Backbone as CSV, one residue per row, in Angstrom:
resi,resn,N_x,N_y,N_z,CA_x,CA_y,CA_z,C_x,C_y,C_z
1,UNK,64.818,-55.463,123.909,63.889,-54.950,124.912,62.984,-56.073,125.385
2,UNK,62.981,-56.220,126.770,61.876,-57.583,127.327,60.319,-57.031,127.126
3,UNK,59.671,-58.035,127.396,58.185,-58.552,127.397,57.846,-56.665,128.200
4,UNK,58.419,-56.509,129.415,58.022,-55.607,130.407,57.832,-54.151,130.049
5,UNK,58.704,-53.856,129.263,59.601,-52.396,128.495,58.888,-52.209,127.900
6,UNK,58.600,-53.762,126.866,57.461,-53.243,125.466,56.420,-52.752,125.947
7,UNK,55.670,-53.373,127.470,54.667,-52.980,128.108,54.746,-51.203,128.004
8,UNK,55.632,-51.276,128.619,55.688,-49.694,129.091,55.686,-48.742,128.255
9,UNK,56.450,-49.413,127.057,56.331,-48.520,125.601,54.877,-48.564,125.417
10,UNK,54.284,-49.274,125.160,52.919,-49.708,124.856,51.970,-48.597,125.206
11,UNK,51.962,-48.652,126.752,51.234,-47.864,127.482,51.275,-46.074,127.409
12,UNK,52.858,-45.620,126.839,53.041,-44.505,126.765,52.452,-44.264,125.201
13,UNK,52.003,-45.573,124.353,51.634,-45.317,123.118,49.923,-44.972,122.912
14,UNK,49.652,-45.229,124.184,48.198,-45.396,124.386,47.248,-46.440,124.167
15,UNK,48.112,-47.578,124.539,47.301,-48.852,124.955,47.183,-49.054,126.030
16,UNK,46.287,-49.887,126.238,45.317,-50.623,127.486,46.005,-52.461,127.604
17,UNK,46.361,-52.817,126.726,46.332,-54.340,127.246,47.476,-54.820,127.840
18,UNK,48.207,-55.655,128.065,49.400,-55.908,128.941,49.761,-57.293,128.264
19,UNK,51.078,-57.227,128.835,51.907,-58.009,128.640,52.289,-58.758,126.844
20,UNK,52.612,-59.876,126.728,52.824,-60.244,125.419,51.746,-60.335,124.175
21,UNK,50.644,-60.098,124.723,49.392,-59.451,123.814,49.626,-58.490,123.025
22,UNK,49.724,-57.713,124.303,50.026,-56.332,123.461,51.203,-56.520,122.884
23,UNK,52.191,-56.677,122.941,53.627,-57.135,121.875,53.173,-57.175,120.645
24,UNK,52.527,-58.963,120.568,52.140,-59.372,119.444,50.909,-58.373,118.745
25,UNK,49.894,-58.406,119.257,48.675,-57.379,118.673,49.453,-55.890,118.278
26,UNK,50.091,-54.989,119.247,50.534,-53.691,118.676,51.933,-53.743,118.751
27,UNK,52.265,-54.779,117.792,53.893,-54.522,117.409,54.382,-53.258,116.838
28,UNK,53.238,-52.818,115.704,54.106,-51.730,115.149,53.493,-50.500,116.257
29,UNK,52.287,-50.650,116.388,52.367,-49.255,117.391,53.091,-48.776,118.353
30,UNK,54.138,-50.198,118.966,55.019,-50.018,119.777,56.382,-49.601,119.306
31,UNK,56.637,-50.071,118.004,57.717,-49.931,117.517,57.701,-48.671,116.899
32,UNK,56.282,-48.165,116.609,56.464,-46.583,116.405,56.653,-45.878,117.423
33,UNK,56.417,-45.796,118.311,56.576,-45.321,119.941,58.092,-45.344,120.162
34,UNK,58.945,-46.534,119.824,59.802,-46.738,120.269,61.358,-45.726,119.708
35,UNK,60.495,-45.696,118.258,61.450,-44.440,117.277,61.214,-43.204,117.620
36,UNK,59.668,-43.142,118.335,59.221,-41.358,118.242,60.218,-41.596,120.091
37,UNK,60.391,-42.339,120.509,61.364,-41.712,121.672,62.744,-41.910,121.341
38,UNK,63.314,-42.684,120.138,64.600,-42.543,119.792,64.986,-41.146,119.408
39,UNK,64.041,-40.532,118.454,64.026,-39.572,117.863,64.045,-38.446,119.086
40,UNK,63.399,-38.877,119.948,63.103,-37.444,120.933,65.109,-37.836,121.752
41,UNK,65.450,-38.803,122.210,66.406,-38.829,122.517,67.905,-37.798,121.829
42,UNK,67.572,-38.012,120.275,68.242,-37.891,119.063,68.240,-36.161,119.512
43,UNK,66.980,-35.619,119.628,66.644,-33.942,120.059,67.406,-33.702,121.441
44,UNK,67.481,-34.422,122.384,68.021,-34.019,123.706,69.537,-34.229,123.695
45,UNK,70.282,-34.921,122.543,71.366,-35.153,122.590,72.014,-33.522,122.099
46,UNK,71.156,-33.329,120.486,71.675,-32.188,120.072,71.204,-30.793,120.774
47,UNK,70.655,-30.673,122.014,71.049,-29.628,122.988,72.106,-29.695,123.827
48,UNK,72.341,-31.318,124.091,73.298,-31.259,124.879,74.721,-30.760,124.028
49,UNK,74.625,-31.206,122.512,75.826,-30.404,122.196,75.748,-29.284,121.742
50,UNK,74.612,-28.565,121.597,74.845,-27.315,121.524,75.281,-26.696,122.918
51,UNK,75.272,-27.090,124.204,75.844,-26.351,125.293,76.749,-26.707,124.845
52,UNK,77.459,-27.790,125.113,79.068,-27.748,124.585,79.435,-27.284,123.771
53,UNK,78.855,-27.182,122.730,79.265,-26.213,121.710,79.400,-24.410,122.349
54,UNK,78.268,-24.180,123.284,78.327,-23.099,123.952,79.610,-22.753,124.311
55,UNK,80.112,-24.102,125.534,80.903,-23.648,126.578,82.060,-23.195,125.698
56,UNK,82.504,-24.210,124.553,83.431,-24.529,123.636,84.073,-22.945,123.353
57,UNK,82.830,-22.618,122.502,82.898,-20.938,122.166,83.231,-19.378,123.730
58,UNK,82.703,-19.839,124.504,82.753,-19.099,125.592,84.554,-19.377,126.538
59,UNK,85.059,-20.303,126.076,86.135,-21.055,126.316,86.934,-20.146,125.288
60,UNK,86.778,-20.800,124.116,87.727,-20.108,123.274,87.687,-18.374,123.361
61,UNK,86.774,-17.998,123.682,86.746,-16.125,124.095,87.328,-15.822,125.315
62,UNK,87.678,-16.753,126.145,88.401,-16.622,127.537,89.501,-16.638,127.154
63,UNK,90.266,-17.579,126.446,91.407,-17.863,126.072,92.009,-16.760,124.983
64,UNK,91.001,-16.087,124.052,91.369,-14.789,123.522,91.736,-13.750,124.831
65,UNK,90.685,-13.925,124.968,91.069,-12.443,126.537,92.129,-12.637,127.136
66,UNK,92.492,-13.821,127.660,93.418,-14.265,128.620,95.135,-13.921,127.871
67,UNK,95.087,-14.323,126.193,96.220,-14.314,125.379,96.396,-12.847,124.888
68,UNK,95.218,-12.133,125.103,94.917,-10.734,124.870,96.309,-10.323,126.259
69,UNK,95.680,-10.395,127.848,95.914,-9.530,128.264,97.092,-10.069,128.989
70,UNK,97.394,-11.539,128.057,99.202,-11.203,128.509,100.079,-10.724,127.421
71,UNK,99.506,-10.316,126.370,100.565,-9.906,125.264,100.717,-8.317,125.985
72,UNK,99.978,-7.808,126.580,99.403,-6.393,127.194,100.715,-6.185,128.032
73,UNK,100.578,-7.031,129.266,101.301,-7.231,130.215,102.556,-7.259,130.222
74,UNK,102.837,-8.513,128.859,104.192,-8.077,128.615,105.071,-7.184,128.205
75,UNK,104.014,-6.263,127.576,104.368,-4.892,127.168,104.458,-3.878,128.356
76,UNK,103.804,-4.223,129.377,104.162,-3.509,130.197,105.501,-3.784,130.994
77,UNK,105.986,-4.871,131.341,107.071,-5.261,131.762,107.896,-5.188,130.657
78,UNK,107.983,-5.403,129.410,109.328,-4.302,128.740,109.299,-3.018,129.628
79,UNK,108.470,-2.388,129.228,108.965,-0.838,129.232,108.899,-0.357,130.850
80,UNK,108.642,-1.621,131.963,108.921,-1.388,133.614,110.231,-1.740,133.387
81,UNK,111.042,-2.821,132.261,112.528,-2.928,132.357,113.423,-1.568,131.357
82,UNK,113.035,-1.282,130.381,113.407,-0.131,130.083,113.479,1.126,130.722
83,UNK,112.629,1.200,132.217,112.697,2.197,133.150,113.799,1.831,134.138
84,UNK,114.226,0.962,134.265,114.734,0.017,135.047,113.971,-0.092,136.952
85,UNK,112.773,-0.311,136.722,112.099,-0.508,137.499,111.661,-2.184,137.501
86,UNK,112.965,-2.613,138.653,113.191,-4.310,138.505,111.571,-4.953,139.349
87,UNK,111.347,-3.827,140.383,110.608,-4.213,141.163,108.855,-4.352,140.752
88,UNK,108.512,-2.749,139.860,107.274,-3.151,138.990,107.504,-4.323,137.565
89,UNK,108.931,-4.410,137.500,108.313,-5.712,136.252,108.500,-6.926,136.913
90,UNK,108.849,-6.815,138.073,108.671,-8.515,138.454,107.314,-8.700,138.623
91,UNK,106.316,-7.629,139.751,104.778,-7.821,139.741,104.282,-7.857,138.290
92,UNK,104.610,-7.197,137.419,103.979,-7.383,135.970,104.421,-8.934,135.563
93,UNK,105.350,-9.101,135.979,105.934,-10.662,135.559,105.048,-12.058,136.188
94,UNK,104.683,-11.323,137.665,103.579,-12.361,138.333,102.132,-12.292,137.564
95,UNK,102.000,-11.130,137.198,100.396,-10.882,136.715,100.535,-12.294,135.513
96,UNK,101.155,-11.666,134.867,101.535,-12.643,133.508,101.354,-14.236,133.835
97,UNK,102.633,-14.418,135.097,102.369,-16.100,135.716,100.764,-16.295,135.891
98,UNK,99.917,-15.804,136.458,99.050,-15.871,136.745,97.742,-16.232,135.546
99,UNK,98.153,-15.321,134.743,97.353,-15.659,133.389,97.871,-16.389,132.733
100,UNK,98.576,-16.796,132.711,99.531,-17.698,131.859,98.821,-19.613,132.478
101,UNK,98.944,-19.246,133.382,98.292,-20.632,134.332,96.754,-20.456,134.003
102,UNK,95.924,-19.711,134.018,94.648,-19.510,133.645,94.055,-19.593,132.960
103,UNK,95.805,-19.144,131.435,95.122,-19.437,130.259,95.175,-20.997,130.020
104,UNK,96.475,-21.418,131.024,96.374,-22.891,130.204,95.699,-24.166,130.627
105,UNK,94.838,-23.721,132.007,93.474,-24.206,132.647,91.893,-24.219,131.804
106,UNK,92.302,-22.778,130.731,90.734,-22.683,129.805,91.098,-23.419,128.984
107,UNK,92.365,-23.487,128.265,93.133,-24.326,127.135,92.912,-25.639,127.442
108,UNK,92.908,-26.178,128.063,92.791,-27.256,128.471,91.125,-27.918,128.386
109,UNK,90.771,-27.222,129.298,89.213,-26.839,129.292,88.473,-27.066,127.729
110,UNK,89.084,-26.022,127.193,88.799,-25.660,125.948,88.763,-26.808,124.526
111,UNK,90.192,-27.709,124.680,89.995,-28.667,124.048,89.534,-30.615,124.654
112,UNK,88.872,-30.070,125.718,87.710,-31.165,126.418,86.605,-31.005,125.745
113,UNK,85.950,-29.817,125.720,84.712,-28.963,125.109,84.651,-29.531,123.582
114,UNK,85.642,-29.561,122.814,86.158,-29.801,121.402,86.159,-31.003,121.121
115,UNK,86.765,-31.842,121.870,86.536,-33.633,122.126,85.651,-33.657,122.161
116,UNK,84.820,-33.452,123.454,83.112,-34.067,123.649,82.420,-33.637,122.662
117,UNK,82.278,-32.339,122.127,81.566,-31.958,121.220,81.568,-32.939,119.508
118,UNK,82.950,-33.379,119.225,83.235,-33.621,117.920,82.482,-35.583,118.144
119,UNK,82.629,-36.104,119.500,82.307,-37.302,119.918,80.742,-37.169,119.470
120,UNK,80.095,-36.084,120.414,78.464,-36.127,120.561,77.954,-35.787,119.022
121,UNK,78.829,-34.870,118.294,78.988,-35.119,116.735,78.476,-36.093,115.824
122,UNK,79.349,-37.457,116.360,79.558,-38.504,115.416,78.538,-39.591,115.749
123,UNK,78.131,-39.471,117.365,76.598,-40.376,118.176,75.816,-39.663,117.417
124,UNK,75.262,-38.301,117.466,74.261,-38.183,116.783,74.223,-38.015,115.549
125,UNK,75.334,-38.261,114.790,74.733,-38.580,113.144,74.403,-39.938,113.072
126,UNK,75.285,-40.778,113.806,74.709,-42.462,113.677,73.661,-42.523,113.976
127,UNK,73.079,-41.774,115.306,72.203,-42.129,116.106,70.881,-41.412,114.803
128,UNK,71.134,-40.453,114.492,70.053,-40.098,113.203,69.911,-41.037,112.009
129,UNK,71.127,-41.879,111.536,71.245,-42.901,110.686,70.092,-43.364,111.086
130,UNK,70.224,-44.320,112.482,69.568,-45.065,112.734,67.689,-44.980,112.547
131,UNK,67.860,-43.690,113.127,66.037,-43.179,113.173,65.801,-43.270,112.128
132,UNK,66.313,-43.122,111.449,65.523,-42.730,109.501,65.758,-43.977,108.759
133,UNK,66.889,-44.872,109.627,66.782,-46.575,108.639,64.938,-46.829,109.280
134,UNK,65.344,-46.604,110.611,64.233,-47.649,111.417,62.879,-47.205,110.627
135,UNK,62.993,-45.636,110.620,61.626,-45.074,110.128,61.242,-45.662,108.796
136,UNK,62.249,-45.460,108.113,61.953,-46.158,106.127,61.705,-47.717,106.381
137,UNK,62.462,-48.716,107.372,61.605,-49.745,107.528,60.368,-49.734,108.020
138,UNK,60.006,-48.901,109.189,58.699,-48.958,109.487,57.535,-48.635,108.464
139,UNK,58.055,-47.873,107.893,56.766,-47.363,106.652,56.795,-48.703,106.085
140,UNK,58.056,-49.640,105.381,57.781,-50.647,105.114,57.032,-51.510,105.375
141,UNK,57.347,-51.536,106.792,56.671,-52.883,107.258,54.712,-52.723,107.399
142,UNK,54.842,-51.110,107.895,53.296,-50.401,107.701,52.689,-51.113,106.279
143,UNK,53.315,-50.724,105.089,52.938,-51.131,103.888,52.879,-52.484,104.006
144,UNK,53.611,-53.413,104.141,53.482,-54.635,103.765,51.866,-55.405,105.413
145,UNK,51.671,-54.665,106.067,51.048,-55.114,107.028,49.570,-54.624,106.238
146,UNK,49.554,-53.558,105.811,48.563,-53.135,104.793,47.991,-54.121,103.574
147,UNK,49.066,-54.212,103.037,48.347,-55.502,101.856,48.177,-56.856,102.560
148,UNK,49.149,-57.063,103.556,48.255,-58.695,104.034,47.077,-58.344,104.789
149,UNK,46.937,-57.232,105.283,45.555,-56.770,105.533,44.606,-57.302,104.857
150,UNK,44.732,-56.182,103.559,43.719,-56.504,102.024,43.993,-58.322,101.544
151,UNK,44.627,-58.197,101.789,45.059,-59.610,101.099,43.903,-61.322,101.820
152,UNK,44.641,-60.566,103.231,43.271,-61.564,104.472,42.002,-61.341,104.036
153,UNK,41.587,-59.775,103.892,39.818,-59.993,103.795,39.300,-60.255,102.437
154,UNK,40.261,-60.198,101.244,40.057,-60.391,100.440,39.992,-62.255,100.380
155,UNK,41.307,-62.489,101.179,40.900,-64.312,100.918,39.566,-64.641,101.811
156,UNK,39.506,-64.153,102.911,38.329,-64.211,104.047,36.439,-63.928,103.185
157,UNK,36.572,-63.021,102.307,35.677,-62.629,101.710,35.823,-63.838,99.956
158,UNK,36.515,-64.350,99.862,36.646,-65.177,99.056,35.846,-66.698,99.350
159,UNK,36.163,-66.989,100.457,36.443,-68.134,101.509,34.788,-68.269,101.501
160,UNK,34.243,-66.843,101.996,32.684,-66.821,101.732,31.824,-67.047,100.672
161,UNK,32.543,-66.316,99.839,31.600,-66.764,98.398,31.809,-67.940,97.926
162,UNK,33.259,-68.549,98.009,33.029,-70.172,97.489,31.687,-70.999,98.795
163,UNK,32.097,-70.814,100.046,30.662,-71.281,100.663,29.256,-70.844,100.366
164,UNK,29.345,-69.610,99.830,27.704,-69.313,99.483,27.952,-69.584,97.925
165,UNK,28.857,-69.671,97.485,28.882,-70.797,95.811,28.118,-72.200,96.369
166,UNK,29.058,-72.940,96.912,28.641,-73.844,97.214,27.426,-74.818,97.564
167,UNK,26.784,-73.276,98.445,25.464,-73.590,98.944,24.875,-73.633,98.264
168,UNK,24.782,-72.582,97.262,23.768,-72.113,95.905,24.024,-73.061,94.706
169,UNK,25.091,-73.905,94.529,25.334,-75.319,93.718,24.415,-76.245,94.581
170,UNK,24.082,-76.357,95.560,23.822,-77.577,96.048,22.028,-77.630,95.891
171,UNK,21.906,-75.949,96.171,20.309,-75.533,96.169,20.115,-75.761,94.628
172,UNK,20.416,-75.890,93.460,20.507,-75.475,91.975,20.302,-77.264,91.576
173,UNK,21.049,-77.539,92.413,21.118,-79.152,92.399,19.580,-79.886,92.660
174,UNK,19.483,-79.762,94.042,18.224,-80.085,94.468,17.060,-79.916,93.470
175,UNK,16.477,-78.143,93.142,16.144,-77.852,92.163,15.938,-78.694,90.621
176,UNK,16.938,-78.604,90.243,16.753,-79.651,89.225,16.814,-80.845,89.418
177,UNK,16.882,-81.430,90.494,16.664,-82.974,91.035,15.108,-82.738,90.681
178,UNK,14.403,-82.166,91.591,13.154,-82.216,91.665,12.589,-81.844,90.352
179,UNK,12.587,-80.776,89.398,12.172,-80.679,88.274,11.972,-81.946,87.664
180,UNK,13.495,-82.347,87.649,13.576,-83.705,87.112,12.766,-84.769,87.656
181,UNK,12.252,-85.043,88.396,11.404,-85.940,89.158,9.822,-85.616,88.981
182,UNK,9.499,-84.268,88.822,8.173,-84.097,88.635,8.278,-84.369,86.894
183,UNK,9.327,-83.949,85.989,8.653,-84.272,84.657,8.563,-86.197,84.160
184,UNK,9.671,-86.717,85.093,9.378,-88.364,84.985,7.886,-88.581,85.856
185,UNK,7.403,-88.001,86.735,5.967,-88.616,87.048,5.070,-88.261,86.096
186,UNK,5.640,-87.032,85.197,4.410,-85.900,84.219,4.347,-87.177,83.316
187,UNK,5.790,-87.953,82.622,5.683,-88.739,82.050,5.101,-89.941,82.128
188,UNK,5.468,-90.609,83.308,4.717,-91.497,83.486,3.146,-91.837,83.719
189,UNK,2.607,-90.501,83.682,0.953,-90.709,84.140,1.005,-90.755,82.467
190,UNK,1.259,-90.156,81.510,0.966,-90.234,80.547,1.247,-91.377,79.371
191,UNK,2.135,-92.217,80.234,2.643,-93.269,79.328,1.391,-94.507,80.005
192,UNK,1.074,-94.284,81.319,-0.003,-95.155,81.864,-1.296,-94.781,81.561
193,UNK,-1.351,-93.813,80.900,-2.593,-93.154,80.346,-3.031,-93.842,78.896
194,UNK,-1.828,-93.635,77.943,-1.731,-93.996,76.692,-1.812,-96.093,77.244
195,UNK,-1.327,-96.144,78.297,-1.248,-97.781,78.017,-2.424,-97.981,78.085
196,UNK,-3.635,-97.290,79.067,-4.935,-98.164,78.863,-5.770,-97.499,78.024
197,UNK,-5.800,-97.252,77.445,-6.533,-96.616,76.102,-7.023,-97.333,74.694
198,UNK,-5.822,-98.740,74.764,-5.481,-99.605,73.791,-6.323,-100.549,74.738
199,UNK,-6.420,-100.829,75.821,-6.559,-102.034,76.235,-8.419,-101.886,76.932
200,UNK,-8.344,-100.667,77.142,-9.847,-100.086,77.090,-10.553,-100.609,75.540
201,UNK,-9.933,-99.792,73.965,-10.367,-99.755,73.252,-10.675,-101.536,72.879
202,UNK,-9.548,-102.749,73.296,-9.505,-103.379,72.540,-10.821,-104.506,73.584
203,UNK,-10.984,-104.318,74.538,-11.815,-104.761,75.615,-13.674,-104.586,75.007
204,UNK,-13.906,-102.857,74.491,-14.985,-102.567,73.936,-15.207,-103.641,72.546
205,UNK,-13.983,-103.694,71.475,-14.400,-104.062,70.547,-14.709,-105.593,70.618
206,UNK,-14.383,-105.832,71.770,-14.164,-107.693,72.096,-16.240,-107.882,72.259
207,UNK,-15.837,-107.050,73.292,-17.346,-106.913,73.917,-18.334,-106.880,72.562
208,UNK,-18.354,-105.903,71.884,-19.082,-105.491,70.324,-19.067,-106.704,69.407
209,UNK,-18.431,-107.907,69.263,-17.812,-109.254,68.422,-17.263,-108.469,67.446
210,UNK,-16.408,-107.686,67.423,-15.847,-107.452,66.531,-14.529,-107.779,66.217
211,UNK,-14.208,-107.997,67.199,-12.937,-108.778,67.280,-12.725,-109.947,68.017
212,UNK,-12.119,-110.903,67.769,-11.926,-112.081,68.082,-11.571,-111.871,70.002
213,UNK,-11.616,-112.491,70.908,-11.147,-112.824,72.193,-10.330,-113.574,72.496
214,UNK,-9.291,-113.389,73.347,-8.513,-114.490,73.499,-8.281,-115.702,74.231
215,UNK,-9.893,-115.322,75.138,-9.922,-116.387,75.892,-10.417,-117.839,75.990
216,UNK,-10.209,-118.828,76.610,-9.838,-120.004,76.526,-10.839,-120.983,75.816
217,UNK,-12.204,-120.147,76.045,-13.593,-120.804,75.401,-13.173,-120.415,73.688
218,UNK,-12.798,-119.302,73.238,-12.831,-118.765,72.156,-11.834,-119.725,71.687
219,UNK,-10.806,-119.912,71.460,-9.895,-120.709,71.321,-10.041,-122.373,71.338
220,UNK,-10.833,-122.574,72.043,-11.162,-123.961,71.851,-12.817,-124.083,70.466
221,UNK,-13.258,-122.878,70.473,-14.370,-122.926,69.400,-13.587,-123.212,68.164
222,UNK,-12.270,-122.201,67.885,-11.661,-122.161,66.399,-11.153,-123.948,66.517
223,UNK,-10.752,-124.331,67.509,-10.408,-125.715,67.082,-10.737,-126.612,66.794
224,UNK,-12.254,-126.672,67.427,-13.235,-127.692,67.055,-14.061,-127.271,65.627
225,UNK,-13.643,-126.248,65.467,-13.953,-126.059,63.685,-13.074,-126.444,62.813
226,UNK,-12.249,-126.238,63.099,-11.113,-126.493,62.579,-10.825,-128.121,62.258
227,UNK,-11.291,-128.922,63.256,-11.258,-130.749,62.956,-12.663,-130.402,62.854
228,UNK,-13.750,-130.065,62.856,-15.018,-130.872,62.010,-15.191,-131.025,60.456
């Protein structure tokens, strides 16, 4: 079926969009469309053979009547020749020709009716094959269009949380970057705290003479004691 058909299927399915869009976007809605008119086809076939089946039967009751009312006939032309009345059994003899040709016009008739019928028979059981393969694939394919459904929003909804993972690793990161950065300054005021404390204390006791100084006058006093 072309690009155009599917359209048309489409549209009898109750879509709006056109051309190979709609194909691709409502494949299966078209392809369900396309069985629910196989199927309706499948229904118009088996009326058509039920008339034939009609005529078939209405045929074969002609052909009773007809075989009926020359067995009749001929009974009457015995016993017009047992009268010896040559002249009424020859007309009984025409009646007979007459049905005799009539019957073998329905006979005829009759096994046309029998042909077509046993033909339209064998189309619509295939033709039913067919609807009920197509249908058990379609449910298939329904199903399998279903889980890649679930399957997409599930990876799609996946796809998200590793990015809002991600984000929230990077924020967690930062975070403890900075923690980490405020407890090395916490440390360091306190290691520059503790450094002048010693150098405070040892400055006072210099000042007090309690402890020796290290500077350059002091140092030259111990030496000149030292040689006197």
């Amino acid at each position: 079926m072309d690009v155009l058909s599917k359209v048309v299927t489409a549209i009898k399915g109750g879509l709006s969009e056109a051309g190979d869009a709609i194909v691709d976007s409502q494949a299966l809605r078209i392809l369900d469309q396309e069985i629910r008119e196989a199927a309706e086809e499948v229904d118009q076939s088996r009326d058509a053979l039920a008339s034939t089946i009609a005529r078939q039967k209405l045929s074969e009751g002609k052909i009773a009547q007809l075989n009926s009312a020359i067995d009749e006939h001929e009974t009457y032309a015995v016993k017009a020749l047992e009268k010896a009345d040559e002249s009424l059994a020859l007309e009984v003899a025409s009646t007979i020709a007459t049905l005799e040709s009539k019957l073998n016009v329905e006979v005829e008739a009759c096994e046309g009716f029998t042909k077509s019928a046993n033909k339209q028979r064998n189309a619509i059981a295939l033709a039913e094959k067919d609807v009920q393969y197509m249908r058990n694939q379609l449910d298939t394919v329904k199903a399998t269009e279903n889980v890649q459904r679930a399957e997409a929003a599930v990876s799609k909804r996946q796809s998200g949380n590793s990015s809002k993972l991600r984000t929230a690793m990077e924020s967690l990161e930062r975070i403890k970057e900075k923690q980490a950065m405020t407890d090395a300054q916490r440390s360091a005021a306190i290691d520059i705290t503790l450094d002048d404390q010693p150098s405070s204390l040892h400055r006072r006791l210099e000042e007090a003479g309690i402890i020796d100084s290290n500077n350059a006058n002091d140092v030259l006093k111990r030496i000149r004691k030292k040689s006197s």
